[in-house]
Coordinates of C-alpha atoms in Angstrom, one line a residue:
M209 CA 52.0 202.8 27.7
W210 CA 48.8 204.3 26.5
Q211 CA 47.5 201.0 25.3
C212 CA 48.0 199.4 28.8
A213 CA 46.2 202.2 30.5
R214 CA 43.3 202.0 28.0
S215 CA 43.1 198.3 28.5
T216 CA 43.0 198.7 32.3
T217 CA 40.3 201.3 32.1
S218 CA 38.2 199.2 29.8
L219 CA 38.4 196.2 32.2
S220 CA 37.4 198.4 35.1
M221 CA 34.4 199.7 33.2
R222 CA 33.3 196.2 32.3
S223 CA 33.6 195.1 35.9
D224 CA 31.6 198.1 37.2
Y225 CA 28.9 197.5 34.5
S226 CA 28.7 193.7 35.5
Y227 CA 28.4 194.6 39.2
S228 CA 25.8 197.2 38.7
G229 CA 23.8 194.8 36.4
G230 CA 23.8 192.1 39.1
Q231 CA 22.4 194.5 41.6
R232 CA 19.6 195.5 39.2
H233 CA 18.7 191.8 38.7
R234 CA 18.5 191.2 42.5
R235 CA 16.3 194.3 43.0
V236 CA 13.9 193.0 40.2
R237 CA 13.6 189.6 41.9
R238 CA 12.9 191.1 45.3
R239 CA 10.3 193.4 43.8
K240 CA 8.6 190.4 42.1
R241 CA 8.5 188.4 45.4
H242 CA 7.2 191.4 47.3
T243 CA 4.4 191.8 44.6
A244 CA 3.5 188.1 44.8
R245 CA 3.2 188.3 48.6
Q246 CA 1.0 191.3 48.3
R247 CA -1.3 189.6 45.8
F248 CA -1.6 186.5 48.0
W249 CA -2.6 188.5 51.1
R250 CA -5.0 190.5 49.1
Y251 CA -6.5 187.2 47.9
V252 CA -6.8 185.9 51.4
K253 CA -8.3 189.1 52.8
S254 CA -10.8 189.3 50.0
G255 CA -12.6 186.1 51.2
R256 CA -12.1 184.2 47.9
F257 CA -9.5 182.0 49.7
I258 CA -12.1 180.7 52.1
V259 CA -14.6 180.0 49.3
S260 CA -11.9 178.1 47.4
L261 CA -11.0 176.1 50.6
F262 CA -14.6 175.1 51.1
A263 CA -15.0 174.1 47.5
F264 CA -12.0 171.9 47.7
A265 CA -13.3 170.2 50.8
A266 CA -16.7 169.6 49.2
V267 CA -15.1 168.0 46.2
F268 CA -12.9 165.8 48.4
L269 CA -15.9 164.6 50.5
F270 CA -17.9 163.9 47.4
V271 CA -15.2 161.8 45.8
T272 CA -14.6 159.9 49.1
S273 CA -18.3 159.2 49.7
G274 CA -18.6 157.9 46.1
I275 CA -15.7 155.5 46.7
V276 CA -17.2 154.2 49.9
A277 CA -20.6 153.8 48.3
I278 CA -19.2 151.8 45.4
R279 CA -17.3 149.5 47.8
A280 CA -20.4 149.0 50.0
F281 CA -22.5 148.2 46.9
R282 CA -19.9 145.6 45.7
A283 CA -19.8 144.0 49.2
H284 CA -23.6 143.8 49.3
R285 CA -23.7 142.2 45.9
A286 CA -21.1 139.6 47.0
V287 CA -22.9 138.8 50.2
A288 CA -26.3 138.6 48.4
D289 CA -25.0 135.7 46.4
D290 CA -24.7 133.6 49.6
V291 CA -28.0 133.2 51.4
V292 CA -29.3 130.9 54.2
D293 CA -32.9 129.8 54.9
I294 CA -33.7 130.6 58.5
D295 CA -36.8 129.2 60.2
I296 CA -38.6 132.2 61.7
S297 CA -41.9 130.4 62.5
G298 CA -40.8 128.8 65.7
S299 CA -42.4 125.5 64.6
D300 CA -40.9 122.0 64.2
S301 CA -43.3 121.2 61.4
K302 CA -42.0 120.4 58.0
S303 CA -44.3 123.0 56.4
V304 CA -42.7 126.0 58.1
A305 CA -42.3 129.4 56.5
T306 CA -38.8 130.5 55.7
D307 CA -37.3 133.8 54.7
T308 CA -34.2 134.0 52.5
V309 CA -31.8 136.2 54.5
P310 CA -28.4 137.4 53.3
V311 CA -25.5 136.3 55.6
T312 CA -23.6 139.3 57.0
E313 CA -20.8 139.5 59.5
D314 CA -23.0 141.1 62.1
M315 CA -25.6 138.4 62.1
Q316 CA -25.4 135.9 65.0
V317 CA -26.0 132.8 62.9
T318 CA -24.0 129.6 63.3
L319 CA -23.6 127.7 60.1
E320 CA -22.4 124.1 60.6
A321 CA -20.3 122.5 57.9
P322 CA -21.9 119.5 56.3
P323 CA -20.7 116.2 57.8
D324 CA -17.9 114.4 56.1
P325 CA -19.4 111.7 53.9
E326 CA -16.8 109.2 55.3
V327 CA -18.2 109.6 58.9
A328 CA -21.7 110.9 58.3
S329 CA -23.2 107.5 59.1
F330 CA -21.3 107.2 62.4
A331 CA -23.6 106.9 65.5
P332 CA -23.2 109.9 67.8
G333 CA -21.2 109.7 71.0
Y334 CA -18.2 107.6 72.1
T335 CA -19.8 104.9 74.2
F336 CA -20.8 101.5 72.8
E337 CA -23.9 99.4 73.6
R338 CA -24.1 95.7 74.3
T339 CA -27.3 94.1 72.8
D340 CA -28.7 90.6 72.6
R341 CA -26.8 90.4 69.3
T342 CA -23.4 90.9 70.9
K343 CA -21.3 87.7 70.7
K344 CA -18.9 86.5 73.3
L345 CA -15.7 85.1 71.7
P346 CA -15.0 81.6 72.9
K347 CA -11.5 80.8 74.2
F348 CA -8.7 80.1 71.9
K349 CA -7.7 76.5 71.5
E350 CA -4.7 75.3 69.6
D351 CA -6.6 72.2 68.4
G352 CA -9.1 74.4 66.6
S353 CA -12.1 73.4 68.7
G354 CA -12.4 76.9 70.0
S355 CA -11.9 80.3 68.6
T356 CA -9.0 80.9 66.2
V357 CA -8.4 84.4 67.8
V358 CA -5.4 84.3 70.1
S359 CA -5.6 87.9 71.5
Q360 CA -6.8 87.9 75.1
Y361 CA -8.7 91.2 74.8
V362 CA -11.0 91.9 71.9
V363 CA -13.8 94.3 71.0
L364 CA -15.4 94.7 67.6
V365 CA -17.7 97.7 67.2
D366 CA -20.2 98.6 64.5
V367 CA -19.5 102.3 64.3
D368 CA -22.7 103.1 62.4
T369 CA -25.0 101.7 65.1
G370 CA -22.8 102.1 68.2
E371 CA -23.2 98.4 69.0
I372 CA -20.6 96.0 70.2
V373 CA -20.6 93.1 67.7
C374 CA -18.3 90.7 69.6
E375 CA -16.1 90.9 72.6
R376 CA -13.6 89.2 74.9
K377 CA -12.9 91.1 78.1
P378 CA -13.4 94.5 76.4
D379 CA -13.6 96.5 79.6
E380 CA -10.4 95.1 81.2
I381 CA -7.6 97.6 81.9
I382 CA -4.6 97.1 79.6
N383 CA -1.5 99.0 78.7
P384 CA -2.2 100.3 75.1
A385 CA 1.5 100.4 74.2
S386 CA 1.9 102.3 70.9
M387 CA -1.8 102.3 70.2
T388 CA -1.4 105.4 72.5
K389 CA -0.2 107.2 69.4
I390 CA -3.7 107.3 68.0
L391 CA -4.6 109.7 70.8
T392 CA -1.3 111.5 70.2
L393 CA -2.3 112.0 66.6
L394 CA -5.8 113.1 67.5
V395 CA -4.7 115.7 70.0
A396 CA -2.0 117.0 67.7
V397 CA -4.4 117.4 64.7
E398 CA -7.0 119.2 66.9
Q399 CA -4.4 121.5 68.4
L400 CA -2.7 122.3 65.1
G401 CA -6.0 123.4 63.5
D402 CA -5.3 125.3 60.3
R403 CA -1.5 125.6 61.0
D404 CA 0.7 125.0 57.9
L405 CA 1.8 121.4 58.0
D406 CA 4.8 122.4 55.8
E407 CA 6.2 124.4 58.7
L408 CA 9.7 123.2 59.5
Y409 CA 10.9 121.8 62.9
Q410 CA 14.5 121.0 63.8
I411 CA 15.2 117.7 65.5
T412 CA 17.2 118.2 68.7
T413 CA 19.7 116.1 70.6
E414 CA 17.2 115.8 73.5
I415 CA 14.8 114.0 71.1
T416 CA 17.4 111.5 69.8
D417 CA 18.7 110.9 73.4
Y418 CA 15.1 110.2 74.5
V419 CA 14.7 107.6 71.7
Y420 CA 18.0 105.9 72.6
S421 CA 17.6 105.9 76.4
H422 CA 14.1 104.4 76.2
D423 CA 15.0 101.9 73.4
C424 CA 12.1 103.3 71.2
S425 CA 11.3 102.7 67.6
A426 CA 12.1 105.8 65.5
V427 CA 11.8 107.3 62.1
G428 CA 15.6 107.7 62.1
W429 CA 16.2 111.5 62.0
M430 CA 19.5 112.9 63.3
P431 CA 20.0 116.1 65.4
G432 CA 19.9 119.2 63.3
E433 CA 17.7 117.8 60.6
K434 CA 14.7 120.0 59.7
V435 CA 11.5 118.2 59.0
T436 CA 7.9 119.3 58.4
I437 CA 5.0 119.0 60.8
E438 CA 3.4 116.6 58.3
D439 CA 6.5 114.4 58.6
L440 CA 6.0 114.3 62.3
L441 CA 2.4 113.2 62.0
Y442 CA 3.2 110.4 59.6
G443 CA 6.3 109.5 61.5
T444 CA 4.2 109.1 64.6
I445 CA 1.9 106.4 63.1
L446 CA 3.6 104.6 60.3
P447 CA 7.0 103.5 61.9
S448 CA 5.6 104.4 65.4
G449 CA 8.5 106.8 65.7
A450 CA 9.2 108.2 69.2
D451 CA 11.3 111.0 67.6
A452 CA 8.3 112.1 65.7
V453 CA 6.1 112.0 68.8
Q454 CA 8.6 114.1 70.8
G455 CA 8.7 116.6 68.0
L456 CA 4.9 116.9 67.9
C457 CA 4.8 117.4 71.7
D458 CA 7.3 120.2 71.3
V459 CA 5.5 121.8 68.4
V460 CA 2.0 121.6 69.9
A461 CA 2.5 122.1 73.6
G462 CA 6.2 123.0 74.2
G463 CA 7.0 119.6 75.7
Q464 CA 5.7 116.1 76.5
E465 CA 4.4 116.9 80.0
E466 CA 2.1 119.7 78.7
F467 CA 1.1 117.5 75.7
V468 CA 0.1 114.6 78.0
S469 CA -2.2 117.0 80.0
L470 CA -4.0 117.7 76.7
M471 CA -4.3 113.9 76.1
N472 CA -5.9 113.3 79.4
E473 CA -8.2 116.3 78.9
K474 CA -9.3 114.7 75.6
A475 CA -9.9 111.4 77.2
E476 CA -12.1 113.1 79.8
E477 CA -14.0 114.9 77.0
L478 CA -14.7 111.6 75.4
G479 CA -16.0 110.2 78.7
L480 CA -13.1 107.8 79.3
S481 CA -11.5 109.3 82.4
D482 CA -12.8 106.5 84.7
T483 CA -10.6 103.9 83.0
A484 CA -8.2 105.8 80.7
H485 CA -5.1 107.7 81.9
F486 CA -1.9 108.5 80.1
T487 CA 1.5 109.4 81.4
N488 CA 3.4 109.7 78.1
A489 CA 2.7 110.3 74.4
T490 CA 4.7 107.4 73.1
G491 CA 3.1 104.4 74.8
L492 CA 6.0 103.4 77.1
Y493 CA 5.0 101.1 79.8
D494 CA 3.9 102.7 83.1
E495 CA 1.5 101.2 85.6
N496 CA -0.5 104.5 85.5
H497 CA -0.6 104.5 81.7
H498 CA -3.7 102.5 80.8
C499 CA -7.1 102.2 79.1
T500 CA -9.6 99.5 78.1
P501 CA -10.0 98.1 74.6
E502 CA -13.4 99.9 74.5
D503 CA -11.6 103.1 75.3
M504 CA -9.2 102.7 72.5
A505 CA -12.1 102.0 70.1
A506 CA -13.6 105.3 71.2
I507 CA -10.3 107.1 70.7
L508 CA -10.0 105.7 67.2
K509 CA -13.5 106.7 66.4
A510 CA -12.8 110.2 67.5
A511 CA -9.7 110.4 65.4
L512 CA -11.6 109.2 62.3
Q513 CA -13.7 112.3 62.5
Y514 CA -10.7 114.3 61.1
E515 CA -9.6 113.9 57.5
T516 CA -6.0 114.4 58.3
C517 CA -6.1 111.6 60.9
R518 CA -7.8 109.3 58.4
E519 CA -5.2 110.0 55.7
V520 CA -2.3 109.4 58.1
L521 CA -3.8 106.2 59.6
N522 CA -4.6 104.9 56.1
A523 CA -1.2 105.6 54.5
R524 CA 0.7 102.5 53.5
T525 CA 4.0 104.3 52.8
Y526 CA 5.3 107.9 53.1
T527 CA 8.6 109.6 52.3
T528 CA 9.8 112.3 54.6
R529 CA 11.3 115.6 53.5
K530 CA 14.8 115.5 51.9
T531 CA 17.6 116.7 54.1
K532 CA 21.4 116.8 53.8
K533 CA 21.7 113.8 56.0
H534 CA 18.9 112.0 54.1
P535 CA 19.0 113.4 50.6
D536 CA 16.3 111.0 49.4
G537 CA 14.2 111.4 52.5
I538 CA 13.2 108.5 54.6
L539 CA 10.7 105.9 53.3
I540 CA 8.4 104.7 56.2
S541 CA 5.7 102.1 56.1
N542 CA 2.6 101.0 58.0
W543 CA 3.4 97.2 58.0
F544 CA 0.0 96.2 59.5
L545 CA -1.8 97.7 56.5
R546 CA 0.7 96.3 54.0
R547 CA 0.5 92.8 55.4
I548 CA -3.3 92.7 55.8
E549 CA -4.2 94.2 52.4
D550 CA -3.8 90.9 50.5
K551 CA -5.8 88.9 53.0
P552 CA -9.4 87.9 52.2
L553 CA -11.7 90.4 54.0
P554 CA -15.3 91.6 53.8
G555 CA -14.1 95.1 53.0
D556 CA -11.1 97.4 53.0
V557 CA -8.9 98.2 56.1
R558 CA -8.5 101.9 55.9
G559 CA -6.5 102.6 59.1
A560 CA -4.5 100.8 61.7
K561 CA -2.0 101.3 64.5
T562 CA -0.1 98.5 66.3
G563 CA 1.7 98.4 69.6
F564 CA 4.0 96.2 71.7
V565 CA 5.4 96.2 75.2
K566 CA 6.5 93.0 76.9
E567 CA 4.1 93.6 79.8
S568 CA 1.0 93.4 77.5
G569 CA 2.2 91.7 74.3
N570 CA 1.1 92.7 70.8
C571 CA -2.0 94.8 70.3
A572 CA -3.6 96.6 67.4
A573 CA -6.6 98.9 66.5
S574 CA -8.0 98.9 62.9
Y575 CA -10.8 100.4 60.9
L576 CA -12.6 98.5 58.2
V577 CA -15.1 99.8 55.6
T578 CA -17.2 97.0 54.1
E579 CA -18.2 96.7 50.5
D580 CA -21.7 97.9 51.2
G581 CA -20.4 101.0 53.2
G582 CA -20.5 99.6 56.7
H583 CA -17.9 100.9 59.2
Y584 CA -16.2 98.8 61.9
I585 CA -13.5 99.3 64.5
C586 CA -11.6 96.3 66.0
V587 CA -9.2 96.5 68.9
T588 CA -7.2 93.6 70.2
G589 CA -4.6 93.2 73.0
W590 CA -2.1 90.6 74.3
S591 CA -1.5 88.6 71.2
T592 CA 1.6 86.4 70.8
S593 CA 3.2 88.1 67.8
A594 CA 2.8 90.9 65.3
W595 CA 1.7 88.5 62.6
R596 CA -0.7 86.6 64.9
C597 CA -2.2 90.0 65.8
I598 CA -2.9 90.7 62.1
Y599 CA -4.5 87.3 61.6
D600 CA -6.7 87.9 64.7
H601 CA -8.1 90.9 63.0
V602 CA -8.6 89.0 59.8
D603 CA -10.5 86.2 61.6
I604 CA -12.6 88.7 63.6
Y605 CA -13.7 90.6 60.5
N606 CA -14.4 87.5 58.5
G607 CA -16.2 85.8 61.4
Y608 CA -18.4 88.7 62.6
V609 CA -18.8 91.4 60.0
K610 CA -21.8 90.9 57.6

């Protein structure tokens, strides 16, 4: 009995002691916080806080200014390595004074890229001159007494001089058939600019329906296949694929109608609007879809100004992107180039596009670089077959290119 009471009293004392100890700890903490607040406010009222604040701001501004100065110095060093000589004398004399001036972003100086060596020798402009050296092709005769060239329309141009070397009705209106796609390629490359050619585009049912309903040649893609823009460019020229053309129209302008407007604007820019007009980007026959052989030579010359166009026009073969429906891709070919490359020629044919519609027969435009670096464009229309069209170009180059 006594032990239980003692035990209870002991527990009560320990509980009271623990409770009173907790109160003492809380009072100590409150006192410390109160003292800290009093010290802070005394520090603020004393003025030392303001001094410290200004000191911190000064250090921050000093460090920031140093970083800006270092970056400006590095930028100046980088720009100073690239300088341009600017004529400040106002004279056309060769012995003019020049100052070496660093090129900066705020200077209104236009720096033109050096001309591409491939086209540096091309004569300016897109009109061609007839001279007393221009030859008239005689009529074709099967007995060999006349010209061996079958095509009814011919123009051969020396691109370096801008002169017409030989001709046969070069300013007659013709339907250019799939030679149209040279302009399609030119407009697409110009409009694409620096766009990534590996960008994917999905072939639609509308595209395959267009190919089928108009009985067009095609690369052979199926709806849902994803191909690159580069595939579309090569597919437009090598197999003359209407599916590739329609894809380009969609990528570049949102549709064929809008793209054709760009084609006619380009023809006008080249000075061809009096005789050239286009109603589609594929080359389908239409009485309002036409140009002259000279016009097509000018269009090909304009396309050759672009490296991408030259690469596409000069490709013998190309394999498209692999897809589930075509796991190995699709191998496409420029048969004009592959068939003409083993023929005896005064140079190398480095670009070509053929065409055919029943209303104007077989036609072709090609670009030849001679062994001594001369550049020629040949355009023919209304030949009797694809092979005869090729042999016409062989005969023209061999007969009139020196």
